[in-house]
mmCIF file with all atom_site columns, C-alpha atoms in Angstrom:
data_model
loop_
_atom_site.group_PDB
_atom_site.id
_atom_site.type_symbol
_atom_site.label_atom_id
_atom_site.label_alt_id
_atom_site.label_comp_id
_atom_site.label_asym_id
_atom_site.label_entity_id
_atom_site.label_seq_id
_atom_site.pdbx_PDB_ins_code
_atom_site.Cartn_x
_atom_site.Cartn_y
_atom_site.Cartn_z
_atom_site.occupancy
_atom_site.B_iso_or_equiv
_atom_site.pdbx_formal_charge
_atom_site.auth_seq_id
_atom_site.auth_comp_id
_atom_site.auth_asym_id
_atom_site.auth_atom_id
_atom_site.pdbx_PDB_model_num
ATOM 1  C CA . UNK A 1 1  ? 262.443 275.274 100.311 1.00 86.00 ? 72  UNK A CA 1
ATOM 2  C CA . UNK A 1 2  ? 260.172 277.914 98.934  1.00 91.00 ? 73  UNK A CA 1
ATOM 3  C CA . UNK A 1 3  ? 260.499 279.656 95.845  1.00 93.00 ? 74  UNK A CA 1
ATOM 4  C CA . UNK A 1 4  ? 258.864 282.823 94.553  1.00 95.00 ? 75  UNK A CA 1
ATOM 5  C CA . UNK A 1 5  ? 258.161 283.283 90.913  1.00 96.00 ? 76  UNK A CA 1
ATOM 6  C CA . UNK A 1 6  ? 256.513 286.691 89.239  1.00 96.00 ? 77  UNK A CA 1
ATOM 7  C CA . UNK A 1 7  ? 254.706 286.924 86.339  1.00 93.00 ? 78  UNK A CA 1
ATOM 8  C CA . UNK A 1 8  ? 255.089 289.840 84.030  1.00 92.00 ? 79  UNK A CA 1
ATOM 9  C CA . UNK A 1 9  ? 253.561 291.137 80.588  1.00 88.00 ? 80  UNK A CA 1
ATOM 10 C CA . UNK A 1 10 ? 252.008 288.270 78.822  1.00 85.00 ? 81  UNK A CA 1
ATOM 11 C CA . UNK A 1 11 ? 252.937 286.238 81.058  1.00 87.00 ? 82  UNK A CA 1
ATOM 12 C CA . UNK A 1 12 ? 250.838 287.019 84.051  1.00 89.00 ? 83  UNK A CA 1
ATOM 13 C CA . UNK A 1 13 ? 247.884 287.385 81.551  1.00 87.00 ? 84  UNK A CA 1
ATOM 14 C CA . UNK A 1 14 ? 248.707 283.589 80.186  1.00 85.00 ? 85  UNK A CA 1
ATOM 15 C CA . UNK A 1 15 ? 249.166 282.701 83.916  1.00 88.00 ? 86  UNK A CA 1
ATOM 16 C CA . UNK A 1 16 ? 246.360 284.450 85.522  1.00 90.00 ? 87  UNK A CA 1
ATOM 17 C CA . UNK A 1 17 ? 248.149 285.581 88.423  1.00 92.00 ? 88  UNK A CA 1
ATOM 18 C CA . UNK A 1 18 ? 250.789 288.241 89.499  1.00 96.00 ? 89  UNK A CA 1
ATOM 19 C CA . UNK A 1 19 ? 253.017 285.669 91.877  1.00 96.00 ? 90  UNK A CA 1
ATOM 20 C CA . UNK A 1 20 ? 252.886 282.268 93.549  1.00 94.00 ? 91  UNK A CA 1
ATOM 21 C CA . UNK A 1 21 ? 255.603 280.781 95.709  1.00 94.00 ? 92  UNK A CA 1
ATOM 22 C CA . UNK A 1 22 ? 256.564 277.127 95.016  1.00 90.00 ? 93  UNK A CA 1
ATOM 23 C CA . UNK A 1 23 ? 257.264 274.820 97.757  1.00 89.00 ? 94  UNK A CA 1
ATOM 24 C CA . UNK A 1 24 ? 259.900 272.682 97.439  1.00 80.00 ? 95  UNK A CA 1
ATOM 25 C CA . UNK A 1 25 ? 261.744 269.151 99.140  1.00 82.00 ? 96  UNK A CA 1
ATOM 26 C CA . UNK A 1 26 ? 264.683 269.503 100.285 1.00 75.00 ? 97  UNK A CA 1
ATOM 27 C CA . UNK A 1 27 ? 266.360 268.558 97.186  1.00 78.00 ? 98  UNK A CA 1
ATOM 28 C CA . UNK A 1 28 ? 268.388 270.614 94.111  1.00 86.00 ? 99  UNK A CA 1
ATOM 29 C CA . UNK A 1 29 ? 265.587 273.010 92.158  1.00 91.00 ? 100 UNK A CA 1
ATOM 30 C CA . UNK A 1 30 ? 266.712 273.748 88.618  1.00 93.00 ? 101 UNK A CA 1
ATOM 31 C CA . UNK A 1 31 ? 265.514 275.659 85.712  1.00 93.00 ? 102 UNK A CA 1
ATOM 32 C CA . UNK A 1 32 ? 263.777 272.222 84.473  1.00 90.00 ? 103 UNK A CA 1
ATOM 33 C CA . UNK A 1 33 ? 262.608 271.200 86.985  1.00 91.00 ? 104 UNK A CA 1
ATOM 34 C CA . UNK A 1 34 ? 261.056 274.085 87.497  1.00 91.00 ? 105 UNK A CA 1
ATOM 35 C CA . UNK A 1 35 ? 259.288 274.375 84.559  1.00 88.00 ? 106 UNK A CA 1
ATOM 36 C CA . UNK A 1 36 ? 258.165 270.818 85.077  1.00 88.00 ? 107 UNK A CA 1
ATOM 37 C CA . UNK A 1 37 ? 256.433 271.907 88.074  1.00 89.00 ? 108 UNK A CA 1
ATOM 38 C CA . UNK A 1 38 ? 254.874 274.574 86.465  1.00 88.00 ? 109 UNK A CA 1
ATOM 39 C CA . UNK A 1 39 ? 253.357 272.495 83.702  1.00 85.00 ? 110 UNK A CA 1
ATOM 40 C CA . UNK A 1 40 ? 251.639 270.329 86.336  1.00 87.00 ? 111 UNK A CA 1
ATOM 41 C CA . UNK A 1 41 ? 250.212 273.661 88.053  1.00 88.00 ? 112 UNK A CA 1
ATOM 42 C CA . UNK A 1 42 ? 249.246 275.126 85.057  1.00 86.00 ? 113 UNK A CA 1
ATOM 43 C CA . UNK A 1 43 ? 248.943 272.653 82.568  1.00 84.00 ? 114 UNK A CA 1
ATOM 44 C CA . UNK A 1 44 ? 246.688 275.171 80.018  1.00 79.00 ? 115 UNK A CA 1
ATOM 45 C CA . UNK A 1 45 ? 250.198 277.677 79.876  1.00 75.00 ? 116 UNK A CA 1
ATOM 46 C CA . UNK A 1 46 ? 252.915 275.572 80.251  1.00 53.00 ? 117 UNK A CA 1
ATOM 47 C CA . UNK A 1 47 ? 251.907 272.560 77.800  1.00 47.00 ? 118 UNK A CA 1
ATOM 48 C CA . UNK A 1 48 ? 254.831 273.943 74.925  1.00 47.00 ? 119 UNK A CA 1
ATOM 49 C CA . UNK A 1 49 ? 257.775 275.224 77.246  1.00 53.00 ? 120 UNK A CA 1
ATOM 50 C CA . UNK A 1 50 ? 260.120 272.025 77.238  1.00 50.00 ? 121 UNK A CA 1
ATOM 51 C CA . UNK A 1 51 ? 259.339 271.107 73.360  1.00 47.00 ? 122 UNK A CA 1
ATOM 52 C CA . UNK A 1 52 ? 260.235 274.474 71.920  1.00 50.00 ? 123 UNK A CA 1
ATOM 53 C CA . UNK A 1 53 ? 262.941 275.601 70.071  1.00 47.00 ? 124 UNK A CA 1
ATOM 54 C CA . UNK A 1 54 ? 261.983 279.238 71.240  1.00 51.00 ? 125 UNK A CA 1
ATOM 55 C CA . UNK A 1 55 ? 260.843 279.696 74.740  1.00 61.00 ? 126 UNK A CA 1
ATOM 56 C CA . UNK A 1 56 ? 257.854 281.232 75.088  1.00 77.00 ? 127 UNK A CA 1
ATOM 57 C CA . UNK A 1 57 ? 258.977 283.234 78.255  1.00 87.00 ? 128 UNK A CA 1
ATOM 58 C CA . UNK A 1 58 ? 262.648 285.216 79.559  1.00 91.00 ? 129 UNK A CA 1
ATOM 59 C CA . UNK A 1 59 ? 263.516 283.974 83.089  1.00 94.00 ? 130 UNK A CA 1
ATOM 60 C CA . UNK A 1 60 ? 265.119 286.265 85.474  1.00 96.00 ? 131 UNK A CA 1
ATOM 61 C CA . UNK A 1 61 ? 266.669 285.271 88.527  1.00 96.00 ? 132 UNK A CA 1
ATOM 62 C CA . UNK A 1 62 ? 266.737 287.583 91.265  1.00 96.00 ? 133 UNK A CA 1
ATOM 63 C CA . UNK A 1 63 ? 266.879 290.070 88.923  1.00 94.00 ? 134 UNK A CA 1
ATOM 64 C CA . UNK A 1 64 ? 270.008 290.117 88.331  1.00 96.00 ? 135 UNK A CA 1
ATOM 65 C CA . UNK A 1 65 ? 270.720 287.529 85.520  1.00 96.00 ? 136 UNK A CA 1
ATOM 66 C CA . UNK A 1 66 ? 268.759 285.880 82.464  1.00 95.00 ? 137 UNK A CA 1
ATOM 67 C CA . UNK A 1 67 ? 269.230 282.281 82.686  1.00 94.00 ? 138 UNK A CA 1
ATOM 68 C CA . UNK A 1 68 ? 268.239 279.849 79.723  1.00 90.00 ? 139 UNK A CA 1
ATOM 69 C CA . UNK A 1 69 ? 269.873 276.546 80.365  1.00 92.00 ? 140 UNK A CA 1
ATOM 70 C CA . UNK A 1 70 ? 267.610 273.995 82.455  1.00 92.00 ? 141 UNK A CA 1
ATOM 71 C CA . UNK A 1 71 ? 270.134 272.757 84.444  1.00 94.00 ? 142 UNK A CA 1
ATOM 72 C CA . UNK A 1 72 ? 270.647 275.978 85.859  1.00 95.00 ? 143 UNK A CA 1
ATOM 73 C CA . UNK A 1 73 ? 270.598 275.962 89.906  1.00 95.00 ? 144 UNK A CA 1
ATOM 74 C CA . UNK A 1 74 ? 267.532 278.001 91.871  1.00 95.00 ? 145 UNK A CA 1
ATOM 75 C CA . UNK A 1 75 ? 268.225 278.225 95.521  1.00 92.00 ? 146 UNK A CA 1
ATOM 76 C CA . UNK A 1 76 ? 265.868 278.516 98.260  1.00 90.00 ? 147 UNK A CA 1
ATOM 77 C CA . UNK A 1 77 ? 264.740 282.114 98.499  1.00 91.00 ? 148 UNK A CA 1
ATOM 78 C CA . UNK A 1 78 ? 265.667 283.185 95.112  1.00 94.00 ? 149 UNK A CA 1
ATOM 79 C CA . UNK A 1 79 ? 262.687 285.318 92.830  1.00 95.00 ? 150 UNK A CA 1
ATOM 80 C CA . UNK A 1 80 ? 262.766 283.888 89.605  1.00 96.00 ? 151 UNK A CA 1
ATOM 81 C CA . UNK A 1 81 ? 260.840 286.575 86.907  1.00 96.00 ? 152 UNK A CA 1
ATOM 82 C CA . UNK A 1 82 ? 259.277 285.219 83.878  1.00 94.00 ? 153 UNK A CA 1
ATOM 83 C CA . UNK A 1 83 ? 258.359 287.565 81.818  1.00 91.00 ? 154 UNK A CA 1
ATOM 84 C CA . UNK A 1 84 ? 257.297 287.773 77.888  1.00 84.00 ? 155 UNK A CA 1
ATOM 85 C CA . UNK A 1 85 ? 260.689 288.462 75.556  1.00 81.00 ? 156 UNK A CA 1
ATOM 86 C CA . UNK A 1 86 ? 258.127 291.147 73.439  1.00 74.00 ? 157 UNK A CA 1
ATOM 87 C CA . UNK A 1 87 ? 260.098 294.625 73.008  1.00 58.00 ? 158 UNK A CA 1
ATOM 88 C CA . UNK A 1 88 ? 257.184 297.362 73.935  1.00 60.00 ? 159 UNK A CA 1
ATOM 89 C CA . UNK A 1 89 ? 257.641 300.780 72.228  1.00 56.00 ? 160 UNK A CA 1
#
């Protein structure tokens, strides 16, 4: 399954890079696993996401909803938006 993620604010300066899609087994995708994946991509961003008490990033999926919990489902298709949580002003 393939998975598209966007990068926004800090985030696509810390990551380097507007989008990328994931590809996936066919198996379940979740919030940690995700970010499991990520860390092995881009192990000079990622190294702190897991181990912190705040997250360093917001996660959006499909726009629509903030998610937070790792066990959290991501279905094939879905855009998941990671942005910085900084207010702007």
């Amino acid at each position: 399954m393939k998975i598209t993620i966007e990068f926004f604010g800090t985030a696509r300066y810390d990551y380097g890079l507007p989008s990328v899609e994931l590809n996936w087994p066919n198996q379940e995708m979740n919030l940690g696993k995700l970010w499991e994946r990520l860390q092995d991509q881009f192990p000079h961003t990622t190294s702190g996401l897991r181990s912190s008490a705040a997250p360093p990033y917001l996660v959006n999926l499909d726009g629509q909803r903030f998610i937070t919990d790792p066990a959290t489902p991501i279905q094939a298709g879905q855009h998941v938006l990671i942005m910085s949580p900084d207010a702007g002003g």
